[in-house]
Coordinates of C-alpha atoms in Angstrom, one line a residue:
X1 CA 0.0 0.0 0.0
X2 CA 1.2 3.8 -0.7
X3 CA 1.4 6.2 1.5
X4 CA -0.4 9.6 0.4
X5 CA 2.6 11.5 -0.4
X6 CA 4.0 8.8 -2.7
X7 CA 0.4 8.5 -4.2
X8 CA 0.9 12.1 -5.0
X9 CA 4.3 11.2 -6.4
X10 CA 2.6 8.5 -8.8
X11 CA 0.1 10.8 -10.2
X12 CA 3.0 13.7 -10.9
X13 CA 5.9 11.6 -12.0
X14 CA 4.0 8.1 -12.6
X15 CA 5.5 5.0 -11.3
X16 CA 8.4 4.0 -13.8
X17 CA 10.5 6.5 -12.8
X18 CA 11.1 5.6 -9.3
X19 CA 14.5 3.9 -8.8
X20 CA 14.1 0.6 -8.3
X21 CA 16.7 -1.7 -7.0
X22 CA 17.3 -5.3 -5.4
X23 CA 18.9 -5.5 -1.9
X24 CA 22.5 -6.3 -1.6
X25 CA 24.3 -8.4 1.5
X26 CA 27.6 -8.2 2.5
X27 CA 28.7 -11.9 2.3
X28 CA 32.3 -11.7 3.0
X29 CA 34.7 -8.9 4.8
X30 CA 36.9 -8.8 1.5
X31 CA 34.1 -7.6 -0.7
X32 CA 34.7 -4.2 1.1
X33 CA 37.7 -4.1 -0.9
X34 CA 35.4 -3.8 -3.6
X35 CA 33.3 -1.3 -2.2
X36 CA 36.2 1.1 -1.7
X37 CA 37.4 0.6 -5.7
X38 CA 34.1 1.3 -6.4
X39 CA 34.3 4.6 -4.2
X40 CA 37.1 5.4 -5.8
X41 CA 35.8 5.1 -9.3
X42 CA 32.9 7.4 -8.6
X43 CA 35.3 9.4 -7.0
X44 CA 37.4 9.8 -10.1
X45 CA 34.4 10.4 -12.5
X46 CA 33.3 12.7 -10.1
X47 CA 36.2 14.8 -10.2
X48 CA 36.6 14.6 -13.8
X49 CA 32.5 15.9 -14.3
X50 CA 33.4 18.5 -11.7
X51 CA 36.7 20.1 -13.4
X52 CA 35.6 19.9 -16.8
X53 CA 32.6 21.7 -15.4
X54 CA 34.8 24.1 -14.4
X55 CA 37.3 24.6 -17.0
X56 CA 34.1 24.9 -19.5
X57 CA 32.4 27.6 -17.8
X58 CA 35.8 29.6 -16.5
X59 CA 36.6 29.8 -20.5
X60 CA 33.1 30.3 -21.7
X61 CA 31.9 32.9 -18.8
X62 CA 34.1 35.7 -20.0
X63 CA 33.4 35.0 -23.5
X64 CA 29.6 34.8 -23.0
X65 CA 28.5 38.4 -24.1
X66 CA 30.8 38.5 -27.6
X67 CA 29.6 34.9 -28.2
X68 CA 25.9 35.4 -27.8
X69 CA 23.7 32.8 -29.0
X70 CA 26.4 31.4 -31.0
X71 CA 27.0 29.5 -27.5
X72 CA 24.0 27.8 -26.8
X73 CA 23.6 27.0 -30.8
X74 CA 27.4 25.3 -30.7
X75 CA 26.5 23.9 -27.4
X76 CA 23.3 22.0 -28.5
X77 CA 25.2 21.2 -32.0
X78 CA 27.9 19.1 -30.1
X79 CA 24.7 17.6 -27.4
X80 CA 23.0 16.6 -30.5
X81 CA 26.5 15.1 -31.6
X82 CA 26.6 13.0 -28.9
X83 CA 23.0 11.6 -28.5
X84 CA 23.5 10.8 -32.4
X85 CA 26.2 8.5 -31.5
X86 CA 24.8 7.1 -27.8
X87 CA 21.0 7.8 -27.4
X88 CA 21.1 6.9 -24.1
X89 CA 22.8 10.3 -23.2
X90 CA 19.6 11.6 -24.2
X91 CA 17.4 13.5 -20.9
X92 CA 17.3 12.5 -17.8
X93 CA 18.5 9.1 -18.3
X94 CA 15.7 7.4 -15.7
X95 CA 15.3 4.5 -18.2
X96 CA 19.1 3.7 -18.5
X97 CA 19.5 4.3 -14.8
X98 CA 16.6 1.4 -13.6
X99 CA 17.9 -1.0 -16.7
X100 CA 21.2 -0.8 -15.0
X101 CA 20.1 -1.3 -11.6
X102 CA 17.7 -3.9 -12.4
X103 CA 20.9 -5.8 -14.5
X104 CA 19.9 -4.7 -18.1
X105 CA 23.1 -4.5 -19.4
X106 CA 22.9 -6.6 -22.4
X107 CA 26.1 -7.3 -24.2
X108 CA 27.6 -4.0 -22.9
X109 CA 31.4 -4.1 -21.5
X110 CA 32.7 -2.1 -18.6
X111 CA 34.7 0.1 -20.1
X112 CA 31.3 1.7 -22.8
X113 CA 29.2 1.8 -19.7
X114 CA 32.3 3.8 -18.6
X115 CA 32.2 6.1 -21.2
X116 CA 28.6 6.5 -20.9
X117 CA 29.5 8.0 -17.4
X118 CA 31.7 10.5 -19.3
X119 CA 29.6 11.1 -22.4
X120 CA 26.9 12.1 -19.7
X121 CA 29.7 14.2 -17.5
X122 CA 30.1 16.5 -21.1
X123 CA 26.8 16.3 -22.2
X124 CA 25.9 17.6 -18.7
X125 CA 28.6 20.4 -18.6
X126 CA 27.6 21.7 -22.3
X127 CA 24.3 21.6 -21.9
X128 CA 24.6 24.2 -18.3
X129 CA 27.6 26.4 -19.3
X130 CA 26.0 27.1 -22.1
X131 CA 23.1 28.8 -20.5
X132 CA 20.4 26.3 -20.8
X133 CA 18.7 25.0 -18.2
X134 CA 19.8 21.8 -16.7
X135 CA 20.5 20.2 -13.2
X136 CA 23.4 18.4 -12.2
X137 CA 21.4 15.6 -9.7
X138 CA 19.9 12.9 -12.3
X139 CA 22.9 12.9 -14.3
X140 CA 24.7 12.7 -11.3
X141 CA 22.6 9.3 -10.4
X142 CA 23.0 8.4 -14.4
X143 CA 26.9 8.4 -14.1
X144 CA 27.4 6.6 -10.7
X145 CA 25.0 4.2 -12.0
X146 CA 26.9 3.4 -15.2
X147 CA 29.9 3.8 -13.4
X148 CA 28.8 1.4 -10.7
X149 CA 27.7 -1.2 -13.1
X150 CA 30.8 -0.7 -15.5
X151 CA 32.7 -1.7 -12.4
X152 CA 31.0 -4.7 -11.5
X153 CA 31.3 -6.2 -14.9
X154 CA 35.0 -5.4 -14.8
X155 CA 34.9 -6.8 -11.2
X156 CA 32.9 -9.9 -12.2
X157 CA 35.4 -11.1 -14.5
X158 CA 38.4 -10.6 -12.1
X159 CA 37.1 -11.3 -8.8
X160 CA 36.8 -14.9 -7.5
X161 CA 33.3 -14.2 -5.4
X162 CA 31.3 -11.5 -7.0
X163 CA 28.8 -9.7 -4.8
X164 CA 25.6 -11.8 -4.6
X165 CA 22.3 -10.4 -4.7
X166 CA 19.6 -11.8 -1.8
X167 CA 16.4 -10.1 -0.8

């Protein structure tokens, strides 16, 4: 049964784009070893979203007035660019964020859900330095979730007792 604040969730946002994920048990003290690569990982692809971020907007904010809407145009241009190429980088990314938690990977490898995290990090960054609006928080969950699932394919081949799932 819902409660009546996520009843009033449903009827805004409907029900497929909650975030919907198993439950996850520690088996053995060594996994932690994974859990801290993983930390570091999203650590790193944090960082890198972050300073690019940065970098973009420190060399586009002085330049904004003689560039005009020649920004935003560019911008979208090199967007558009990249959802050609990986349509998944496309909005909010709530689909590709419950396939990957739910284990949709399909015959994806680590290191393209990898650069999924980073095609979202510069889609992200163009997209808000260049004066549209746009939020940081979804893609956010969109590249810890690729970046999360990247590592646990890489992790699966490599580590001799992956994390199970249990309920």
């Amino acid at each position: 049964a819902l409660t009546h604040e996520a009843e009033g969730s449903h009827a805004i946002v409907g029900a497929e784009l909650e975030l919907q994920t198993d439950v996850y048990r520690l088996e053995e003290f060594s996994e932690l070893i994974l859990y801290a690569g993983l930390a570091l990982a999203i650590v790193l692809i944090g960082l890198l979203f972050l300073n690019g971020l940065g970098r973009l907007d420190s060399f586009l904010r002085p330049r904004a007035r003689a560039l005009g809407f020649v920004r935003p145009l560019i911008a979208g241009l090199l967007v558009a660019g990249l959802i050609f190429f990986e349509p998944r980088l496309f909005g909010t990314g709530q689909a590709v964020i419950n396939g990957l938690l739910a284990g949709d990977v399909g015959s994806s490898v680590w290191w393209i859900l990898i650069l999924l995290a980073i095609g979202k990090a510069v889609a992200t960054s163009l997209t808000t330095t260049s004066g549209a609006s746009g939020g940081a928080f979804m893609p956010s969950l969109f590249m810890g979730a690729a970046v999360g699932t990247g590592f646990a394919l890489l992790v699966g081949e490599i580590w001799p007792s992956p994390i199970e799932s249990g309920a």
